[in-house]
mmCIF file of C-alpha atoms in Angstrom:
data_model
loop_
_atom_site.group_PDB
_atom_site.id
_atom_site.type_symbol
_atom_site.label_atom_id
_atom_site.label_comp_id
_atom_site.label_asym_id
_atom_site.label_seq_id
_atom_site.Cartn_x
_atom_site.Cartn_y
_atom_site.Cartn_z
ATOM 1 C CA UNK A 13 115.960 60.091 109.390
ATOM 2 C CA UNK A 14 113.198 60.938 112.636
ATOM 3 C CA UNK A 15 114.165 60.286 115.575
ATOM 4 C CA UNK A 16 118.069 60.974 115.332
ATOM 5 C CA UNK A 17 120.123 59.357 118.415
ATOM 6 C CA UNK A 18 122.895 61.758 119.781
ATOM 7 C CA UNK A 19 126.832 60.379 119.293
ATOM 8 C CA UNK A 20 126.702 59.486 122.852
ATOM 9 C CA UNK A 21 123.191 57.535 122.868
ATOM 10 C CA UNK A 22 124.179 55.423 119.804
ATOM 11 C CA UNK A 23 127.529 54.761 122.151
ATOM 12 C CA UNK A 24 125.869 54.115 125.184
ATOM 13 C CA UNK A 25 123.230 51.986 123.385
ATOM 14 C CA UNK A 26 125.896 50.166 121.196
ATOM 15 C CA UNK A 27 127.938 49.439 124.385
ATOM 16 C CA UNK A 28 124.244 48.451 126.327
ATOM 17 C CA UNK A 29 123.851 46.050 123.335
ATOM 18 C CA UNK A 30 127.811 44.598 123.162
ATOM 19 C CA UNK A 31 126.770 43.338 127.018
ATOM 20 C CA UNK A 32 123.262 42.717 126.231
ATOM 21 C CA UNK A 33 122.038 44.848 128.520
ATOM 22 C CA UNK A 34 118.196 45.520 129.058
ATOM 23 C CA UNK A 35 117.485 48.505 127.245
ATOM 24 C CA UNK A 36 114.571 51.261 127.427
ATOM 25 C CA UNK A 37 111.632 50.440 124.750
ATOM 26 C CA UNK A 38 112.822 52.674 121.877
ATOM 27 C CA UNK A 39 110.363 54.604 120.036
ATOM 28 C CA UNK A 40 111.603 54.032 116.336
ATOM 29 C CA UNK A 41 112.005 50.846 114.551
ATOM 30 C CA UNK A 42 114.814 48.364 115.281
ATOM 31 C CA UNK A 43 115.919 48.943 111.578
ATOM 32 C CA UNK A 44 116.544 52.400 111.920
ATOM 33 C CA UNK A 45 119.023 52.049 115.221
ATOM 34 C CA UNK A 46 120.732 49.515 113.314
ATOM 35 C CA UNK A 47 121.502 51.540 110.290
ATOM 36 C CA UNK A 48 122.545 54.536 112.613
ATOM 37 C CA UNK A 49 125.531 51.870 114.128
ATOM 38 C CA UNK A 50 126.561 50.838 110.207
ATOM 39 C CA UNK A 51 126.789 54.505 109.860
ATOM 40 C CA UNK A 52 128.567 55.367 113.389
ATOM 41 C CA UNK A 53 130.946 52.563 112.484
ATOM 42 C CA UNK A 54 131.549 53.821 108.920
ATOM 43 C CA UNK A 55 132.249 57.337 110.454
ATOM 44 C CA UNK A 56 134.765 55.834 112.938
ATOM 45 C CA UNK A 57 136.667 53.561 110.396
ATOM 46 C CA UNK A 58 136.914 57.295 108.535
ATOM 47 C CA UNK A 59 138.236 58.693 111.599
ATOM 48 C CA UNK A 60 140.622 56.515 112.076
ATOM 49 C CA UNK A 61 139.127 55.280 115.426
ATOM 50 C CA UNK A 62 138.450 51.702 114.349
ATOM 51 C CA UNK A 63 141.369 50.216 111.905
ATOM 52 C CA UNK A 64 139.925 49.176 108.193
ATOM 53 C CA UNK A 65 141.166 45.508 109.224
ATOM 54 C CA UNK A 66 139.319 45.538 112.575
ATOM 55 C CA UNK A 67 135.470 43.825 112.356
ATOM 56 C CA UNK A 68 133.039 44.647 114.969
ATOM 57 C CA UNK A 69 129.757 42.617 115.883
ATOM 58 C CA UNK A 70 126.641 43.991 117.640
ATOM 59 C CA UNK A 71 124.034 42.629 119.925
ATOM 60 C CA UNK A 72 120.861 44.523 121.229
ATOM 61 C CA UNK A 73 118.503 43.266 122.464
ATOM 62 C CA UNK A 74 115.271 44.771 123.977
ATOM 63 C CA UNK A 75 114.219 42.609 126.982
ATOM 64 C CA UNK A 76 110.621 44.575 127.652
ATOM 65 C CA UNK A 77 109.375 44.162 124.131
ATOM 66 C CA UNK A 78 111.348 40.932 123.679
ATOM 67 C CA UNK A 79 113.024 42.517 120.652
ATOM 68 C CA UNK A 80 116.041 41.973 118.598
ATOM 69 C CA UNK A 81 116.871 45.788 117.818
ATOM 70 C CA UNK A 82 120.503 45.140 116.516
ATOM 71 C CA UNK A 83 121.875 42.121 114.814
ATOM 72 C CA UNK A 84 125.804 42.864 113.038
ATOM 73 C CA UNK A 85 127.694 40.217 112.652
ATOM 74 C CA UNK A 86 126.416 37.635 115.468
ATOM 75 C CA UNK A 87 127.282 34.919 114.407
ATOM 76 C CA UNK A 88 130.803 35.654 113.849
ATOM 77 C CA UNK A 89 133.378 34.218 116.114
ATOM 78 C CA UNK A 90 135.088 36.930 117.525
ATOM 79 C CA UNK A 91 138.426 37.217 119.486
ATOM 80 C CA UNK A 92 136.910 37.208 123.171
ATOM 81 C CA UNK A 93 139.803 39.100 125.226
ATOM 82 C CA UNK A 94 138.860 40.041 128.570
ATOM 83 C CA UNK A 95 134.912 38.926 128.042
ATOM 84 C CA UNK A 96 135.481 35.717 128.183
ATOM 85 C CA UNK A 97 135.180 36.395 132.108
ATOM 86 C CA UNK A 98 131.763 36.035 132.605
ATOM 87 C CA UNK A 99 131.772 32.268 131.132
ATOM 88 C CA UNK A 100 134.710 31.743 133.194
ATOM 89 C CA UNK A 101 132.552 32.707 136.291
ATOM 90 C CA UNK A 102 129.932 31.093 135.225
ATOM 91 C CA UNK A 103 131.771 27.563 134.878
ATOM 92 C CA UNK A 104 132.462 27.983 137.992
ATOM 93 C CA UNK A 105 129.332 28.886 139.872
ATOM 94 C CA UNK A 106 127.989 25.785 137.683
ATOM 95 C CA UNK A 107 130.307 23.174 139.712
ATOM 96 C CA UNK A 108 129.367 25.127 142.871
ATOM 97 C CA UNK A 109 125.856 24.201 141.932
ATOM 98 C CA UNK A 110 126.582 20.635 141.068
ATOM 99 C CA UNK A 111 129.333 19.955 144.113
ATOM 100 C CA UNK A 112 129.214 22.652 146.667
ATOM 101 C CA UNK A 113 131.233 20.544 148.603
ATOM 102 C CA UNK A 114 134.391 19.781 146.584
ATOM 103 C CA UNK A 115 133.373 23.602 144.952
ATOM 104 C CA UNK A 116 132.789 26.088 147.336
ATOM 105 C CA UNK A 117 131.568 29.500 147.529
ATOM 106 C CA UNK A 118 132.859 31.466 150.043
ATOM 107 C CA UNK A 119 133.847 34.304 150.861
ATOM 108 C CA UNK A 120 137.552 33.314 149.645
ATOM 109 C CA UNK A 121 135.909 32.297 146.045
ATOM 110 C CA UNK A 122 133.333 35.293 146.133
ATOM 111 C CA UNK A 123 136.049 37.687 146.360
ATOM 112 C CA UNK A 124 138.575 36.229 143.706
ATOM 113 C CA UNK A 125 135.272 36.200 141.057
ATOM 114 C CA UNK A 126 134.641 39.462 142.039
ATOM 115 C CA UNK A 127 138.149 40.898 141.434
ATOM 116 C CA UNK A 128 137.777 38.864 138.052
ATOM 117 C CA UNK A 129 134.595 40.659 136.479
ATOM 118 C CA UNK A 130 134.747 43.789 138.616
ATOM 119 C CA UNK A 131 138.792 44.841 138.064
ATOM 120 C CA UNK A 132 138.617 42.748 134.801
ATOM 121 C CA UNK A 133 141.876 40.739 137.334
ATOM 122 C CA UNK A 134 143.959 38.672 134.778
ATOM 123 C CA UNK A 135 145.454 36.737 137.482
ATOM 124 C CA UNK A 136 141.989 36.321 139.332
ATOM 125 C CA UNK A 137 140.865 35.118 135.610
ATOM 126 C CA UNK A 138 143.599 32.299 135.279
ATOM 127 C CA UNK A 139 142.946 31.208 138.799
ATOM 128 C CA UNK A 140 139.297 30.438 138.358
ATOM 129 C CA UNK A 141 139.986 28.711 134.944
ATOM 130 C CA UNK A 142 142.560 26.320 137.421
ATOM 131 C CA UNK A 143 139.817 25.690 139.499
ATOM 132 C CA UNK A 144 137.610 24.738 136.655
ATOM 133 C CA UNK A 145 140.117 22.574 135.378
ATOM 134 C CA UNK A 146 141.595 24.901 132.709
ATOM 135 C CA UNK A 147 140.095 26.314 130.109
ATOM 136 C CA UNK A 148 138.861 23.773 127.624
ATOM 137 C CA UNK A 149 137.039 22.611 130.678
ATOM 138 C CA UNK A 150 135.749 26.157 131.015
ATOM 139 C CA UNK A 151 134.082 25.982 127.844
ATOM 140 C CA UNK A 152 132.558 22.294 128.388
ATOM 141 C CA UNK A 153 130.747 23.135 131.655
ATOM 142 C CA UNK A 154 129.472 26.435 130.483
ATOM 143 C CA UNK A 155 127.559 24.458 127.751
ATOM 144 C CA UNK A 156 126.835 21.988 130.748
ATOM 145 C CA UNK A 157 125.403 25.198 132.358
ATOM 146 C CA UNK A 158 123.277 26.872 129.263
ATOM 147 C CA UNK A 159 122.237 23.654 127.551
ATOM 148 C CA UNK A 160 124.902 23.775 124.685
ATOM 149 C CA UNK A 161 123.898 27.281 123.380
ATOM 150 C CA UNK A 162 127.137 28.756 122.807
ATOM 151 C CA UNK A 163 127.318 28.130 119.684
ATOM 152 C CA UNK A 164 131.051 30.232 118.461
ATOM 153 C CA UNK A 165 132.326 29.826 122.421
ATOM 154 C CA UNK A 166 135.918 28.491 122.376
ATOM 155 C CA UNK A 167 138.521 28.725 125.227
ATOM 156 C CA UNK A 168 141.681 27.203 124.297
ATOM 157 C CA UNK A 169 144.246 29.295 126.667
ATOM 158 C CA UNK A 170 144.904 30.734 129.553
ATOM 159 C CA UNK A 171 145.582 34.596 129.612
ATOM 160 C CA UNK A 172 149.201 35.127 129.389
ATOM 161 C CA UNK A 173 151.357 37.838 130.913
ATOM 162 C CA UNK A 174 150.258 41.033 129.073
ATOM 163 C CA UNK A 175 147.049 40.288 129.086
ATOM 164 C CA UNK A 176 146.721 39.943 125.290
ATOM 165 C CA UNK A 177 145.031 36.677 124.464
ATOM 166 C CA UNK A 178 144.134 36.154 120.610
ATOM 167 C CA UNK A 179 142.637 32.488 120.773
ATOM 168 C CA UNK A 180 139.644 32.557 122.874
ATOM 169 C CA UNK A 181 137.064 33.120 120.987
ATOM 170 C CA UNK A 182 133.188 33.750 120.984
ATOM 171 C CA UNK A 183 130.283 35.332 119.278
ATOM 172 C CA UNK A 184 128.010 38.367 120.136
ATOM 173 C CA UNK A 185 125.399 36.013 119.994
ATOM 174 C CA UNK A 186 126.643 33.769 122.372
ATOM 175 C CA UNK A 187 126.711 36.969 124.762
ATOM 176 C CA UNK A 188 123.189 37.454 123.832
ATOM 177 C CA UNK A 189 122.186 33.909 124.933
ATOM 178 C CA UNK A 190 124.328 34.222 128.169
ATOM 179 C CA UNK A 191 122.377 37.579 129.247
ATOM 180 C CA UNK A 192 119.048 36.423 128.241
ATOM 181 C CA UNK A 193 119.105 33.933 130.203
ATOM 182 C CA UNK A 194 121.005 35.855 133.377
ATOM 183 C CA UNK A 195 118.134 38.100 132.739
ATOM 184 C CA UNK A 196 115.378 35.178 132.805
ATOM 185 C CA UNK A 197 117.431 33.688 135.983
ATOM 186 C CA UNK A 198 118.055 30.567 134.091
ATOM 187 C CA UNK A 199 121.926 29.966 134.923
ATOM 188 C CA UNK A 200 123.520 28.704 138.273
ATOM 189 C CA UNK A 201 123.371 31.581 140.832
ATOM 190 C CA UNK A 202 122.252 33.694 138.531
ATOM 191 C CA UNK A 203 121.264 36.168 141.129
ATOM 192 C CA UNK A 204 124.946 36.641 142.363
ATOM 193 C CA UNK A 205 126.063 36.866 139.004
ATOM 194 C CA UNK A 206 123.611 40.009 138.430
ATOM 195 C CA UNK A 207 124.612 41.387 141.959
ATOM 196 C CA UNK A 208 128.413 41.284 141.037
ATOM 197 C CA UNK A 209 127.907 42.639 137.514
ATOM 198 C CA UNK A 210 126.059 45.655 139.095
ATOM 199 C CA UNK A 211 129.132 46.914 141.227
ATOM 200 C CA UNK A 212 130.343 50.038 139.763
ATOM 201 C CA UNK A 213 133.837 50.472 138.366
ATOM 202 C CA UNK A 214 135.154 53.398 136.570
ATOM 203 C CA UNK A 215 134.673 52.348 133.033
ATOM 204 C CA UNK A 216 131.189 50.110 133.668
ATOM 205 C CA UNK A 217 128.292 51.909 131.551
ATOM 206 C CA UNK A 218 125.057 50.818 133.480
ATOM 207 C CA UNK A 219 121.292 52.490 133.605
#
């Protein structure tokens, strides 16, 4: 195959495309990139690296070219663990935007959001679903907030001690939708959302 990715770019790209991240126009067709992830994926269930049980789903998405590169299993409602954060912050950036009075924004608010998507804080998490008005809620006002486009989101629980949460759920494409529009500026604050999701942390892959 031309145009062979190293281990580490199909990674970083893979990874790029889990977040929806914009990429660098790719000189090879989007085919090709996505048969090089079947195959990476293949090579890790062989290696014992991802379990035979264990689905994955892929999202890339080439923002300069407006091009779907990767599509693997989007539409598949996935257990949504610790991403579920950015709808979370989002919910609640979307009642800043509709009552900034009864829904502030400080720097009391910034700070807890920021330990939530940043430090990937459980507790921070949980506390922003409360002020949402728990998690069901979460879900309704991020569809509020995109125009009902997640299409696989569901938030049924808080995350419980342990951090291992099982019943949230959501798709890659419903990541796609939530970036493309972050991207296009098209959610509530969206700058501040982009400005928070650019602070380093140790195990952040950015470009």
């Amino acid at each position: 195959m031309n145009h062979l990715l190293s281990r580490r770019k199909i990674l970083t790209y893979g990874a790029l495309g889990a977040a929806n991240i914009a990429l660098p126009s790719l000189g090879f067709a989007a085919s090709d990139l996505q048969k090089q992830l079947h195959w990476l994926i293949k090579r890790q269930r062989r290696e014992g690296r991802i379990a035979a049980s264990e689905r994955t789903a892929w999202s890339v998405y080439d923002f300069r070219s407006s091009t779907k590169l990767v599509s693997i299993n989007e539409n598949r409602s996935m257990q949504a663990a610790s991403m579920i954060k950015i709808f979370v912050a989002l919910a609640y950036l979307y009642l800043n935007r509709q009552a900034p009075h009864q829904y502030a924004y400080g720097d009391t608010q910034r700070l807890v959001i920021e330990n939530m998507l940043v430090k990937s804080d459980n507790d921070a998490t949980n506390l922003v679903m409360r002020w949402c008005g728990g998690p069901k809620n979460v879900a309704h006002l991020c569809q509020k907030a995109s125009g009902w486009r997640y299409k696989q989101l569901r938030l049924v629980e808080y995350i419980p001690a342990g951090g291992r949460t099982y019943r949230n759920k959501a798709s890659a494409r419903d990541y796609s939708r939530f970036f493309y529009d972050l991207w296009h500026n098209k959610l509530p604050h969206s700058m501040e959302l982009k400005r928070i999701l650019s602070i380093e942390n140790h195990d952040r892959i950015t470009t």
